[in-house]
C-alpha cells in the first residue's frame, strides 16, 4: 500500500493508522483500516523524522488502536534510521527484515530516503523490486509513504512511478487550504472493489 501526498497533508499519520492495526493488544481497526494478523510482527522504519517525532508517531499508533500508552506491544519493532546514510538505511532495513521472523507488516515512513536518486530509473526499479520480492517471499504487507513532487503534484520521480505501477493499492492524501482534516482517496486498487 502506497500513501502519497504533498508535504504536511498527514500522509504519515494516515499510513500509521493502517499499520497500527497490526499492534498486539489493540482493536485491530483504525479509520477504515482493519487487520487480521494472528500475532505477526509490525516492523516500522522511520527514515525522515527526529527521535521526538518518531516517538510521537509511535505513541499515536498505540492510541489509534486503544493500546495503553505506557505499554509496548510484544510484536512491535520500530526503528528511527534518519541519522544514517541512505545506503546504511537500506542495509539496515534488509538486515532487520532478515533477522526477524513472522512479520505481518513492514511500514516504511519515507521510502524516498532509501534511494540515492529517486529520478534514476534503474535504482528506483531495483529498490521497488527488492521490496516486492522480500515481501512476497516473507508474505508480509508493505506500507510506504512518499511525498508528491512539488512541481507536478504527482508521485515523486521514477521511484513514485514504480511504486504506483507495482502496488496493490495507492492512496492519495490531501489537505484543503485552511481545513483541519485530511482526505484519503484510493487512486487505484487491484482485485477488490473501490471503497467509498
PDB file of C-alpha atoms in Angstrom:
ATOM      1  CA  UNK A   1       0.000   0.000   0.000  1.00  0.00           C
ATOM      2  CA  UNK A   2       1.433   3.375  -1.049  1.00  0.00           C
ATOM      3  CA  UNK A   3       0.434   6.585   0.707  1.00  0.00           C
ATOM      4  CA  UNK A   4       1.144   9.682  -1.402  1.00  0.00           C
ATOM      5  CA  UNK A   5       0.589  13.360  -0.775  1.00  0.00           C
ATOM      6  CA  UNK A   6       2.140  16.795  -0.627  1.00  0.00           C
ATOM      7  CA  UNK A   7       4.042  17.932   2.460  1.00  0.00           C
ATOM      8  CA  UNK A   8       2.051  18.388   5.677  1.00  0.00           C
ATOM      9  CA  UNK A   9      -1.047  16.545   4.409  1.00  0.00           C
ATOM     10  CA  UNK A  10      -0.844  13.937   7.222  1.00  0.00           C
ATOM     11  CA  UNK A  11       0.089  11.067   4.919  1.00  0.00           C
ATOM     12  CA  UNK A  12       2.408   9.574   7.585  1.00  0.00           C
ATOM     13  CA  UNK A  13      -0.420   9.768  10.124  1.00  0.00           C
ATOM     14  CA  UNK A  14      -2.813   8.040   7.701  1.00  0.00           C
ATOM     15  CA  UNK A  15      -0.268   5.310   6.926  1.00  0.00           C
ATOM     16  CA  UNK A  16       0.397   4.910  10.656  1.00  0.00           C
ATOM     17  CA  UNK A  17      -3.337   4.323  11.200  1.00  0.00           C
ATOM     18  CA  UNK A  18      -3.225   1.463   8.694  1.00  0.00           C
ATOM     19  CA  UNK A  19      -0.053  -0.003  10.212  1.00  0.00           C
ATOM     20  CA  UNK A  20      -1.329   0.362  13.789  1.00  0.00           C
ATOM     21  CA  UNK A  21      -3.996  -2.266  13.047  1.00  0.00           C
ATOM     22  CA  UNK A  22      -1.203  -4.836  13.407  1.00  0.00           C
ATOM     23  CA  UNK A  23      -0.421  -3.950  17.049  1.00  0.00           C
ATOM     24  CA  UNK A  24      -0.933  -6.790  19.516  1.00  0.00           C
ATOM     25  CA  UNK A  25      -3.461  -5.954  22.230  1.00  0.00           C
ATOM     26  CA  UNK A  26      -5.230  -3.282  20.193  1.00  0.00           C
ATOM     27  CA  UNK A  27      -8.593  -3.133  18.465  1.00  0.00           C
ATOM     28  CA  UNK A  28      -7.022  -4.021  15.082  1.00  0.00           C
ATOM     29  CA  UNK A  29      -9.084  -1.232  13.499  1.00  0.00           C
ATOM     30  CA  UNK A  30      -8.247   2.405  12.771  1.00  0.00           C
ATOM     31  CA  UNK A  31     -10.090   4.775  10.464  1.00  0.00           C
ATOM     32  CA  UNK A  32     -11.487   2.353   7.873  1.00  0.00           C
ATOM     33  CA  UNK A  33      -8.481   0.030   8.040  1.00  0.00           C
ATOM     34  CA  UNK A  34      -8.567  -3.385   9.674  1.00  0.00           C
ATOM     35  CA  UNK A  35      -6.004  -6.181  10.001  1.00  0.00           C
ATOM     36  CA  UNK A  36      -6.188  -9.848  10.866  1.00  0.00           C
ATOM     37  CA  UNK A  37      -2.594 -10.775  11.564  1.00  0.00           C
ATOM     38  CA  UNK A  38      -2.512 -13.713  14.029  1.00  0.00           C
ATOM     39  CA  UNK A  39       0.180 -12.161  16.236  1.00  0.00           C
ATOM     40  CA  UNK A  40       2.599 -11.497  13.399  1.00  0.00           C
ATOM     41  CA  UNK A  41       5.074  -8.632  13.822  1.00  0.00           C
ATOM     42  CA  UNK A  42       4.798  -4.995  12.770  1.00  0.00           C
ATOM     43  CA  UNK A  43       8.171  -3.556  11.730  1.00  0.00           C
ATOM     44  CA  UNK A  44       8.359   0.230  11.329  1.00  0.00           C
ATOM     45  CA  UNK A  45      11.230   2.186   9.766  1.00  0.00           C
ATOM     46  CA  UNK A  46      11.194   5.979  10.088  1.00  0.00           C
ATOM     47  CA  UNK A  47      13.676   7.491   7.635  1.00  0.00           C
ATOM     48  CA  UNK A  48      12.898  11.194   7.991  1.00  0.00           C
ATOM     49  CA  UNK A  49      11.799  12.216  11.498  1.00  0.00           C
ATOM     50  CA  UNK A  50      13.691  13.278  14.607  1.00  0.00           C
ATOM     51  CA  UNK A  51      13.719  10.957  17.620  1.00  0.00           C
ATOM     52  CA  UNK A  52      10.997  13.084  19.220  1.00  0.00           C
ATOM     53  CA  UNK A  53       8.716  12.966  16.149  1.00  0.00           C
ATOM     54  CA  UNK A  54       9.396   9.226  15.775  1.00  0.00           C
ATOM     55  CA  UNK A  55       8.374   8.581  19.390  1.00  0.00           C
ATOM     56  CA  UNK A  56       5.292  10.782  18.979  1.00  0.00           C
ATOM     57  CA  UNK A  57       4.162   8.851  15.877  1.00  0.00           C
ATOM     58  CA  UNK A  58       4.641   5.516  17.670  1.00  0.00           C
ATOM     59  CA  UNK A  59       2.595   6.811  20.616  1.00  0.00           C
ATOM     60  CA  UNK A  60      -0.139   7.903  18.218  1.00  0.00           C
ATOM     61  CA  UNK A  61      -0.145   4.436  16.658  1.00  0.00           C
ATOM     62  CA  UNK A  62      -0.779   2.926  20.113  1.00  0.00           C
ATOM     63  CA  UNK A  63      -3.562   5.441  20.771  1.00  0.00           C
ATOM     64  CA  UNK A  64      -5.221   4.771  17.397  1.00  0.00           C
ATOM     65  CA  UNK A  65      -5.980   1.162  18.328  1.00  0.00           C
ATOM     66  CA  UNK A  66      -6.635   1.760  22.051  1.00  0.00           C
ATOM     67  CA  UNK A  67      -3.382   0.283  23.333  1.00  0.00           C
ATOM     68  CA  UNK A  68      -2.154   1.656  26.642  1.00  0.00           C
ATOM     69  CA  UNK A  69       0.372   4.469  26.009  1.00  0.00           C
ATOM     70  CA  UNK A  70       2.807   3.197  28.655  1.00  0.00           C
ATOM     71  CA  UNK A  71       2.972  -0.340  27.242  1.00  0.00           C
ATOM     72  CA  UNK A  72       4.912  -1.757  24.339  1.00  0.00           C
ATOM     73  CA  UNK A  73       3.164  -4.416  22.230  1.00  0.00           C
ATOM     74  CA  UNK A  74       5.317  -7.524  22.028  1.00  0.00           C
ATOM     75  CA  UNK A  75       5.019  -7.641  18.228  1.00  0.00           C
ATOM     76  CA  UNK A  76       6.061  -4.006  17.559  1.00  0.00           C
ATOM     77  CA  UNK A  77       9.562  -3.199  16.278  1.00  0.00           C
ATOM     78  CA  UNK A  78      10.209   0.433  15.392  1.00  0.00           C
ATOM     79  CA  UNK A  79      13.489   1.987  14.241  1.00  0.00           C
ATOM     80  CA  UNK A  80      14.469   5.598  13.699  1.00  0.00           C
ATOM     81  CA  UNK A  81      17.069   5.374  10.919  1.00  0.00           C
ATOM     82  CA  UNK A  82      17.048   9.030   9.863  1.00  0.00           C
ATOM     83  CA  UNK A  83      20.586   9.857  11.115  1.00  0.00           C
ATOM     84  CA  UNK A  84      22.256   7.347   8.767  1.00  0.00           C
ATOM     85  CA  UNK A  85      23.256   7.450   5.111  1.00  0.00           C
ATOM     86  CA  UNK A  86      20.792   6.224   2.514  1.00  0.00           C
ATOM     87  CA  UNK A  87      22.881   3.128   1.833  1.00  0.00           C
ATOM     88  CA  UNK A  88      23.145   2.348   5.567  1.00  0.00           C
ATOM     89  CA  UNK A  89      19.378   2.808   5.926  1.00  0.00           C
ATOM     90  CA  UNK A  90      18.656   0.343   3.121  1.00  0.00           C
ATOM     91  CA  UNK A  91      21.178  -2.141   4.502  1.00  0.00           C
ATOM     92  CA  UNK A  92      19.595  -1.882   7.946  1.00  0.00           C
ATOM     93  CA  UNK A  93      16.112  -2.460   6.516  1.00  0.00           C
ATOM     94  CA  UNK A  94      17.423  -5.593   4.809  1.00  0.00           C
ATOM     95  CA  UNK A  95      19.251  -6.694   7.991  1.00  0.00           C
ATOM     96  CA  UNK A  96      16.241  -6.178  10.264  1.00  0.00           C
ATOM     97  CA  UNK A  97      13.823  -7.985   7.945  1.00  0.00           C
ATOM     98  CA  UNK A  98      16.281 -10.887   7.585  1.00  0.00           C
ATOM     99  CA  UNK A  99      16.687 -11.206  11.371  1.00  0.00           C
ATOM    100  CA  UNK A 100      13.006 -11.087  12.337  1.00  0.00           C
ATOM    101  CA  UNK A 101      10.616 -13.962  11.786  1.00  0.00           C
ATOM    102  CA  UNK A 102       6.826 -13.989  11.497  1.00  0.00           C
ATOM    103  CA  UNK A 103       6.495 -10.466  10.046  1.00  0.00           C
ATOM    104  CA  UNK A 104       2.962  -9.390   9.136  1.00  0.00           C
ATOM    105  CA  UNK A 105       3.610  -5.799   8.077  1.00  0.00           C
ATOM    106  CA  UNK A 106       6.574  -3.570   7.243  1.00  0.00           C
ATOM    107  CA  UNK A 107       5.850   0.170   7.406  1.00  0.00           C
ATOM    108  CA  UNK A 108       8.448   2.434   5.733  1.00  0.00           C
ATOM    109  CA  UNK A 109       7.793   6.080   6.524  1.00  0.00           C
ATOM    110  CA  UNK A 110       9.824   7.940   3.905  1.00  0.00           C
ATOM    111  CA  UNK A 111      10.707   5.355   1.268  1.00  0.00           C
ATOM    112  CA  UNK A 112      12.458   8.007  -0.845  1.00  0.00           C
ATOM    113  CA  UNK A 113      15.172   8.142   1.820  1.00  0.00           C
ATOM    114  CA  UNK A 114      16.222   4.587   0.958  1.00  0.00           C
ATOM    115  CA  UNK A 115      17.090   5.686  -2.577  1.00  0.00           C
ATOM    116  CA  UNK A 116      20.066   7.894  -3.516  1.00  0.00           C
ATOM    117  CA  UNK A 117      18.364   9.231  -6.649  1.00  0.00           C
ATOM    118  CA  UNK A 118      14.592   8.822  -6.931  1.00  0.00           C
ATOM    119  CA  UNK A 119      14.819  10.032 -10.551  1.00  0.00           C
ATOM    120  CA  UNK A 120      17.159   7.209 -11.557  1.00  0.00           C
ATOM    121  CA  UNK A 121      15.007   4.620 -13.321  1.00  0.00           C
ATOM    122  CA  UNK A 122      17.333   1.689 -12.664  1.00  0.00           C
ATOM    123  CA  UNK A 123      17.919   2.457  -8.981  1.00  0.00           C
ATOM    124  CA  UNK A 124      14.209   3.083  -8.387  1.00  0.00           C
ATOM    125  CA  UNK A 125      13.261  -0.146 -10.142  1.00  0.00           C
ATOM    126  CA  UNK A 126      15.875  -2.097  -8.146  1.00  0.00           C
ATOM    127  CA  UNK A 127      14.586  -0.746  -4.821  1.00  0.00           C
ATOM    128  CA  UNK A 128      10.934  -1.492  -5.615  1.00  0.00           C
ATOM    129  CA  UNK A 129      11.806  -4.956  -6.965  1.00  0.00           C
ATOM    130  CA  UNK A 130      13.843  -5.750  -3.849  1.00  0.00           C
ATOM    131  CA  UNK A 131      10.994  -4.700  -1.532  1.00  0.00           C
ATOM    132  CA  UNK A 132       8.345  -6.520  -3.601  1.00  0.00           C
ATOM    133  CA  UNK A 133      10.407  -9.714  -3.692  1.00  0.00           C
ATOM    134  CA  UNK A 134      11.166  -9.780   0.018  1.00  0.00           C
ATOM    135  CA  UNK A 135       7.513  -9.002   0.866  1.00  0.00           C
ATOM    136  CA  UNK A 136       6.363 -11.846  -1.404  1.00  0.00           C
ATOM    137  CA  UNK A 137       8.940 -14.301  -0.044  1.00  0.00           C
ATOM    138  CA  UNK A 138       8.246 -13.464   3.602  1.00  0.00           C
ATOM    139  CA  UNK A 139       4.497 -12.929   2.999  1.00  0.00           C
ATOM    140  CA  UNK A 140       4.085  -9.537   4.672  1.00  0.00           C
ATOM    141  CA  UNK A 141       2.187  -6.385   3.794  1.00  0.00           C
ATOM    142  CA  UNK A 142       4.381  -3.440   2.814  1.00  0.00           C
ATOM    143  CA  UNK A 143       3.101   0.059   3.634  1.00  0.00           C
ATOM    144  CA  UNK A 144       5.152   3.029   2.462  1.00  0.00           C
ATOM    145  CA  UNK A 145       4.911   6.816   2.418  1.00  0.00           C
ATOM    146  CA  UNK A 146       6.160   9.026  -0.426  1.00  0.00           C
ATOM    147  CA  UNK A 147       5.902  12.788  -0.928  1.00  0.00           C
ATOM    148  CA  UNK A 148       4.391  14.069  -4.148  1.00  0.00           C
ATOM    149  CA  UNK A 149       6.565  16.283  -6.314  1.00  0.00           C
ATOM    150  CA  UNK A 150       6.055  19.988  -5.619  1.00  0.00           C
ATOM    151  CA  UNK A 151       6.114  20.895  -9.305  1.00  0.00           C
ATOM    152  CA  UNK A 152       3.619  18.357 -10.664  1.00  0.00           C
ATOM    153  CA  UNK A 153       1.680  17.180  -7.605  1.00  0.00           C
ATOM    154  CA  UNK A 154       2.129  13.565  -8.694  1.00  0.00           C
ATOM    155  CA  UNK A 155       4.231  10.789  -7.186  1.00  0.00           C
ATOM    156  CA  UNK A 156       7.865  11.832  -6.937  1.00  0.00           C
ATOM    157  CA  UNK A 157      10.184  10.790  -9.780  1.00  0.00           C
ATOM    158  CA  UNK A 158      10.792   7.347 -11.218  1.00  0.00           C
ATOM    159  CA  UNK A 159      10.520   5.893  -7.721  1.00  0.00           C
ATOM    160  CA  UNK A 160       6.948   7.205  -7.453  1.00  0.00           C
ATOM    161  CA  UNK A 161       6.081   5.846 -10.887  1.00  0.00           C
ATOM    162  CA  UNK A 162       7.470   2.409  -9.995  1.00  0.00           C
ATOM    163  CA  UNK A 163       5.544   2.357  -6.721  1.00  0.00           C
ATOM    164  CA  UNK A 164       2.311   3.427  -8.428  1.00  0.00           C
ATOM    165  CA  UNK A 165       2.690   0.725 -11.093  1.00  0.00           C
ATOM    166  CA  UNK A 166       3.564  -2.141  -8.763  1.00  0.00           C
ATOM    167  CA  UNK A 167       1.379  -1.568  -5.683  1.00  0.00           C
ATOM    168  CA  UNK A 168      -1.864  -3.322  -4.892  1.00  0.00           C
ATOM    169  CA  UNK A 169      -3.291  -0.097  -3.510  1.00  0.00           C
ATOM    170  CA  UNK A 170      -2.409   3.594  -3.948  1.00  0.00           C
ATOM    171  CA  UNK A 171      -3.897   6.118  -1.535  1.00  0.00           C
ATOM    172  CA  UNK A 172      -3.547   9.862  -2.083  1.00  0.00           C
ATOM    173  CA  UNK A 173      -3.796  12.087   1.000  1.00  0.00           C
ATOM    174  CA  UNK A 174      -4.831  15.726   0.583  1.00  0.00           C
ATOM    175  CA  UNK A 175      -5.497  18.607   2.941  1.00  0.00           C
ATOM    176  CA  UNK A 176      -7.540  21.558   1.783  1.00  0.00           C
ATOM    177  CA  UNK A 177      -6.217  25.040   2.463  1.00  0.00           C
ATOM    178  CA  UNK A 178      -7.303  26.088   5.961  1.00  0.00           C
ATOM    179  CA  UNK A 179      -9.006  22.755   6.697  1.00  0.00           C
ATOM    180  CA  UNK A 180      -8.419  20.883   9.941  1.00  0.00           C
ATOM    181  CA  UNK A 181      -8.750  17.454   8.338  1.00  0.00           C
ATOM    182  CA  UNK A 182      -7.237  15.392   5.536  1.00  0.00           C
ATOM    183  CA  UNK A 183      -8.974  13.352   2.861  1.00  0.00           C
ATOM    184  CA  UNK A 184      -7.840   9.906   1.752  1.00  0.00           C
ATOM    185  CA  UNK A 185      -8.697   8.876  -1.787  1.00  0.00           C
ATOM    186  CA  UNK A 186      -7.958   5.442  -3.176  1.00  0.00           C
ATOM    187  CA  UNK A 187      -6.362   6.163  -6.558  1.00  0.00           C
ATOM    188  CA  UNK A 188      -6.181   2.526  -7.565  1.00  0.00           C
ATOM    189  CA  UNK A 189      -6.692  -0.898  -6.056  1.00  0.00           C
ATOM    190  CA  UNK A 190      -6.135  -4.353  -7.527  1.00  0.00           C
ATOM    191  CA  UNK A 191      -8.518  -7.267  -7.202  1.00  0.00           C
ATOM    192  CA  UNK A 192     -11.084  -5.608  -4.927  1.00  0.00           C
ATOM    193  CA  UNK A 193     -13.966  -3.172  -5.059  1.00  0.00           C
ATOM    194  CA  UNK A 194     -13.297   0.548  -4.825  1.00  0.00           C
ATOM    195  CA  UNK A 195     -14.101   1.708  -1.277  1.00  0.00           C
ATOM    196  CA  UNK A 196     -16.172   4.821  -0.654  1.00  0.00           C
TER     197      UNK A 196
END
